[in-house]
Amino acid sequence: MSVPTAPLDPSADTSGDAPTSPSDGAVAAPRPRPVGPSIGTGPVDRARDGARHTARRVRATGRFLVKAPGQVLGVVREATPSSVVSWTRDIALPYEHSLAAPPVGSGLRPVPGHAGDPVLGCIRDLTGDRVRWLMESNERFGPVFWQQLAGRRAVFVMGPDEAGQILVNADKDFSNDGWQELIGKFFDRGLMLLSFQEHLDHRRIMQSAFTPKRLRGYLEGMDRRISADLDASWPTEGPTTLYQRMKDLAMRVAADVFLGVELDRPSRDHLLAGFHAQPRAATEFLRMDLPGSLWGRGRNGYDDVTRWLRSQLDDKRAGDGDDLFSAMVHARDDDGSAFTDEEIVRHMNFMWFAAHDTTTLAMAMMAWGFAAHPEWQERAYAESAALGDGPLRPEDLKSLTAIELVMNEVMRLWPPVPVMVRQAVRDTALGDYYIPEGTWIAVMNPATHRLPEYWTDPDTFDPGRFEEGREEHKQHKHLYYPFGAGAHKCIGFAFAQLETKAMWHRLLLTRRFEVAPGYEPEMGWKALPEPTDDLPVTIHPR
């Protein structure tokens, strides 16, 4: 971070006045966007990009060959005969045993568990029917258990008491370093990967990009883009599949609201492909930067996207755009501290992933929620019809209670961030369990959100459980946490709620959704839960 020579006046107004809306109720005309430079996508450009990516692979291979011998020697020095035997048994002949013996006299108990499958550990369960595996493990071991993951032992946490202790992290026993090994090659230095004071420092600066005034501007941009794209490219009648369609629309919304420039179609598609490739690669088991591999495409995407973001910094700094990129460039905390150029690039790359992929899931699964439960669709439509089709302001969306209830229930069943990774920085206690230093910890909200001792019929879609008078989610402070909790609660959760409500408000005003009787989406789990059949629906015009 850097400190500007002319700090922002802390007393300056950040709330802003409501923008003037057209009196005829039509959606406001878009604010002209600056035209961004075209991204070359022709044969010569592709050859140049290929040469650049090859040079990256050569450099990475050289660094690996230099570092690998020292890393191997470090592992050998730290290994003991008992640890070698234990690790070998976990990998080759897995069996049920405790994670580690607690210190004598501590009063703590060991974490129970099983190493899982030979070599793979719990990979098959994590990427298969994750909810079934977690609930069965809860019955077998309790709300805290361990399994082998990627060659190391990881503790999985489902109980709200233990989840709250980790996420609030009052004693600073758990860092976010666990994310680094999983997604650090693509999202290194993103806000979610930072810990302790450094995280708080960055969050304070970033918060100025999410003030009420900024959110109002983002909503105006979202609403314009959503309305234009629904009119131009979405069907109003007939059968279709919705998940990919929703992802494409959310990508275009993000490109407009996040980047704030108009790109020609080939340039936009090239940039969006680079963004999209990174989270897909981040969960790939075979992490080899080879041409054509999923990991290699992700690394290419990272290079292309960050290179383009760097090329835009001077223009963003010179302008006063209402997009998120401009907000990040001009962001200051109360002391006037700002991000460096490289920090802006890293945060923008991560924020795109965090906002787009997670929000898309909730918006798409709401289609099934509405279509399979028409009483909720009609209630939501009545509220949207009462609001009307004029330009949206944040305060208008408060009346869309049915959309919010359905959104909450969808995020209970399929949380947009379905795992939160931490690492123990010292030997510590998690409740009455003993956690050794260095242990990976995965907080699993898909299981917390379905614990039968708290939730009525937890596998049933029932948005009414969040209504006043029931409010099942309030039985425990950390029973429902789709956006996390504590200092690391998603900084963009209000942004995500605005986008989701705006999207469904516009859809319900013009369309009615149906699914086949008895249809329920089959979910695949990898980076995030996704419907494996692309969510087939039938659309009818209103």
XYZ file of C-alpha atoms in Angstrom, residues 223-481:
259
model
C -30.075 -2.418 -13.983
C -29.306 -0.863 -17.360
C -27.222 -3.805 -18.512
C -29.702 -6.411 -17.250
C -32.648 -4.677 -18.916
C -30.803 -4.256 -22.219
C -29.547 -7.842 -22.349
C -32.881 -9.392 -21.360
C -34.550 -7.447 -24.169
C -31.859 -8.279 -26.708
C -30.872 -11.886 -26.096
C -33.152 -13.730 -23.664
C -36.129 -15.784 -24.878
C -39.589 -14.849 -23.637
C -41.221 -18.145 -24.532
C -40.372 -21.817 -24.922
C -37.962 -24.365 -23.438
C -34.377 -23.356 -22.707
C -31.526 -24.058 -20.326
C -30.763 -21.380 -17.808
C -27.482 -21.906 -15.973
C -25.066 -21.014 -18.766
C -27.403 -18.282 -19.956
C -27.375 -16.764 -16.461
C -23.580 -17.049 -16.282
C -23.206 -15.227 -19.594
C -25.528 -12.426 -18.506
C -23.786 -12.077 -15.131
C -20.432 -11.928 -16.943
C -21.660 -9.063 -19.126
C -23.041 -7.238 -16.104
C -19.715 -7.671 -14.321
C -17.778 -6.456 -17.368
C -19.855 -3.279 -17.438
C -20.071 -2.571 -13.710
C -16.572 -3.767 -12.801
C -14.520 -2.519 -15.730
C -16.521 0.470 -16.974
C -15.312 0.384 -20.590
C -16.930 -0.596 -23.852
C -15.047 -3.391 -25.584
C -15.725 -4.852 -28.997
C -17.158 -8.372 -28.932
C -13.889 -10.290 -29.658
C -12.006 -8.277 -27.020
C -14.720 -8.786 -24.427
C -14.971 -12.516 -25.123
C -11.201 -12.897 -24.886
C -11.082 -11.095 -21.551
C -14.069 -12.972 -20.119
C -12.559 -16.294 -21.187
C -9.435 -15.403 -19.218
C -11.458 -14.590 -16.133
C -13.522 -17.756 -16.474
C -10.531 -20.088 -16.944
C -8.918 -19.216 -13.605
C -11.438 -20.567 -11.049
C -11.950 -23.688 -13.181
C -8.208 -24.374 -13.096
C -7.776 -23.481 -9.414
C -9.455 -26.733 -8.332
C -7.723 -28.933 -10.890
C -6.005 -31.983 -9.366
C -3.329 -32.221 -12.103
C -1.451 -28.958 -11.641
C 0.875 -28.958 -14.622
C 1.331 -25.863 -16.768
C 1.142 -27.691 -20.093
C -0.236 -26.301 -23.367
C -3.936 -27.163 -23.639
C -4.272 -28.425 -20.059
C -6.938 -26.970 -17.762
C -4.211 -25.639 -15.466
C -2.316 -24.204 -18.416
C -5.420 -22.437 -19.738
C -5.973 -20.967 -16.293
C -2.427 -19.631 -16.163
C -2.835 -18.176 -19.662
C -6.054 -16.515 -18.545
C -4.356 -15.050 -15.475
C -1.563 -13.602 -17.620
C -3.970 -12.110 -20.173
C -6.339 -10.581 -17.623
C -3.719 -9.067 -15.312
C -1.799 -7.710 -18.293
C -4.947 -5.958 -19.555
C -5.794 -4.597 -16.091
C -2.316 -3.086 -15.779
C -2.746 -1.405 -19.171
C -5.872 0.416 -17.902
C -4.505 1.836 -14.655
C -3.404 5.235 -16.002
C -6.766 5.880 -17.703
C -8.684 4.882 -14.584
C -6.529 7.113 -12.404
C -7.111 10.073 -14.720
C -10.878 9.578 -14.862
C -13.808 9.641 -12.445
C -15.742 6.545 -13.531
C -18.512 4.966 -11.486
C -17.268 1.408 -12.065
C -15.587 -0.799 -9.462
C -12.178 -0.628 -11.177
C -12.199 3.178 -10.921
C -13.356 2.947 -7.312
C -10.437 0.647 -6.463
C -7.914 2.958 -8.140
C -9.201 5.941 -6.156
C -9.900 4.037 -2.915
C -8.490 5.565 0.279
C -8.956 4.841 3.951
C -9.414 7.587 6.563
C -5.632 8.050 6.762
C -5.337 8.490 3.004
C -3.627 5.136 2.385
C -4.132 3.676 -1.091
C -3.370 0.475 -2.963
C -0.260 0.066 -5.096
C -0.782 -0.688 -8.780
C 0.012 -4.370 -8.294
C -2.385 -4.600 -5.353
C -5.160 -3.082 -7.470
C -4.558 -5.628 -10.230
C -4.546 -8.564 -7.803
C -7.673 -7.367 -5.995
C -9.572 -6.726 -9.231
C -8.736 -10.174 -10.583
C -9.929 -11.808 -7.363
C -13.011 -9.607 -6.934
C -14.207 -10.568 -10.399
C -14.105 -14.251 -9.468
C -15.593 -13.691 -6.019
C -18.500 -11.598 -7.294
C -19.302 -13.375 -10.538
C -19.119 -17.109 -9.879
C -20.781 -16.990 -6.471
C -23.642 -14.659 -7.462
C -24.347 -16.601 -10.644
C -25.020 -19.782 -8.705
C -27.600 -18.151 -6.447
C -29.349 -16.359 -9.317
C -29.563 -19.518 -11.420
C -30.789 -21.807 -8.653
C -33.498 -19.283 -7.800
C -34.979 -20.116 -11.217
C -35.591 -23.664 -10.013
C -36.899 -22.373 -6.680
C -39.459 -20.151 -8.393
C -40.388 -22.600 -11.154
C -40.811 -25.629 -8.881
C -42.734 -23.602 -6.286
C -45.120 -21.346 -8.235
C -46.681 -19.912 -5.090
C -43.361 -18.209 -4.331
C -42.995 -17.086 -7.953
C -46.409 -15.425 -7.917
C -45.788 -13.772 -4.563
C -42.497 -12.381 -5.855
C -44.117 -11.245 -9.105
C -46.836 -9.374 -7.204
C -44.183 -7.456 -5.254
C -42.235 -6.628 -8.430
C -45.404 -5.546 -10.244
C -46.235 -3.239 -7.336
C -42.763 -1.701 -7.569
C -43.070 -1.250 -11.332
C -40.518 -1.124 -14.145
C -38.881 2.228 -13.409
C -35.187 2.720 -12.598
C -34.129 0.913 -9.434
C -32.615 2.429 -6.315
C -31.277 0.422 -3.349
C -34.172 1.529 -1.151
C -36.687 0.244 -3.736
C -35.361 -3.301 -3.428
C -36.274 -3.525 0.248
C -39.892 -4.166 -0.777
C -38.942 -7.329 -2.705
C -39.191 -9.602 0.326
C -40.181 -12.784 -1.540
C -37.121 -12.563 -3.799
C -34.952 -12.117 -0.706
C -36.514 -15.099 1.081
C -36.044 -17.357 -1.952
C -32.471 -16.092 -2.320
C -31.750 -16.913 1.334
C -33.168 -20.416 1.012
C -31.223 -21.125 -2.174
C -28.015 -19.995 -0.455
C -28.836 -22.210 2.511
C -29.121 -25.291 0.286
C -26.262 -24.339 -2.058
C -24.002 -21.753 -0.384
C -22.186 -19.526 -2.893
C -18.952 -20.000 -0.901
C -19.273 -23.665 0.138
C -15.992 -23.944 2.037
C -13.844 -21.534 4.058
C -10.233 -22.609 4.474
C -8.014 -21.730 7.405
C -4.719 -22.954 8.872
C -3.803 -23.250 12.549
C -0.852 -20.971 13.338
C -0.163 -22.692 16.679
C -1.308 -25.678 18.703
C -4.789 -24.714 19.843
C -8.196 -25.888 21.011
C -11.282 -25.886 18.798
C -14.026 -26.267 21.352
C -12.729 -29.270 23.242
C -10.816 -30.709 20.262
C -7.017 -30.510 19.984
C -5.740 -28.926 16.732
C -1.981 -29.144 16.036
C -0.086 -26.242 14.482
C -0.157 -26.221 10.682
C -3.424 -28.147 10.342
C -5.639 -27.220 7.417
C -9.213 -26.498 8.484
C -12.229 -26.415 6.167
C -15.429 -24.860 7.498
C -18.271 -26.551 5.600
C -21.411 -24.425 5.574
C -23.359 -26.796 3.253
C -23.498 -29.159 6.247
C -24.111 -26.475 8.898
C -27.044 -25.250 6.818
C -28.664 -28.708 6.931
C -28.105 -29.862 10.501
C -31.407 -31.558 11.433
C -31.215 -30.497 15.075
C -31.679 -26.880 13.957
C -33.471 -26.855 10.600
C -37.012 -28.176 9.988
C -36.909 -30.716 7.115
C -33.439 -29.423 6.159
C -33.435 -30.931 2.645
C -36.770 -29.305 1.765
C -36.989 -26.003 -0.105
C -38.841 -23.734 2.330
C -38.127 -19.978 2.117
C -40.666 -19.373 4.872
C -38.152 -20.611 7.424
C -36.507 -17.154 7.181
C -39.719 -15.167 7.716
C -40.506 -13.279 10.885
C -42.137 -15.638 13.347
C -39.956 -18.618 12.343
C -36.448 -17.301 11.634
C -34.783 -20.682 12.059
C -31.462 -19.161 11.079
C -31.409 -17.084 14.262
C -31.246 -20.067 16.631
C -27.468 -19.687 16.606
C -25.329 -16.776 15.470
C -23.303 -19.021 13.175
C -25.989 -21.380 11.915
C -26.372 -19.541 8.595
C -23.319 -17.952 6.988
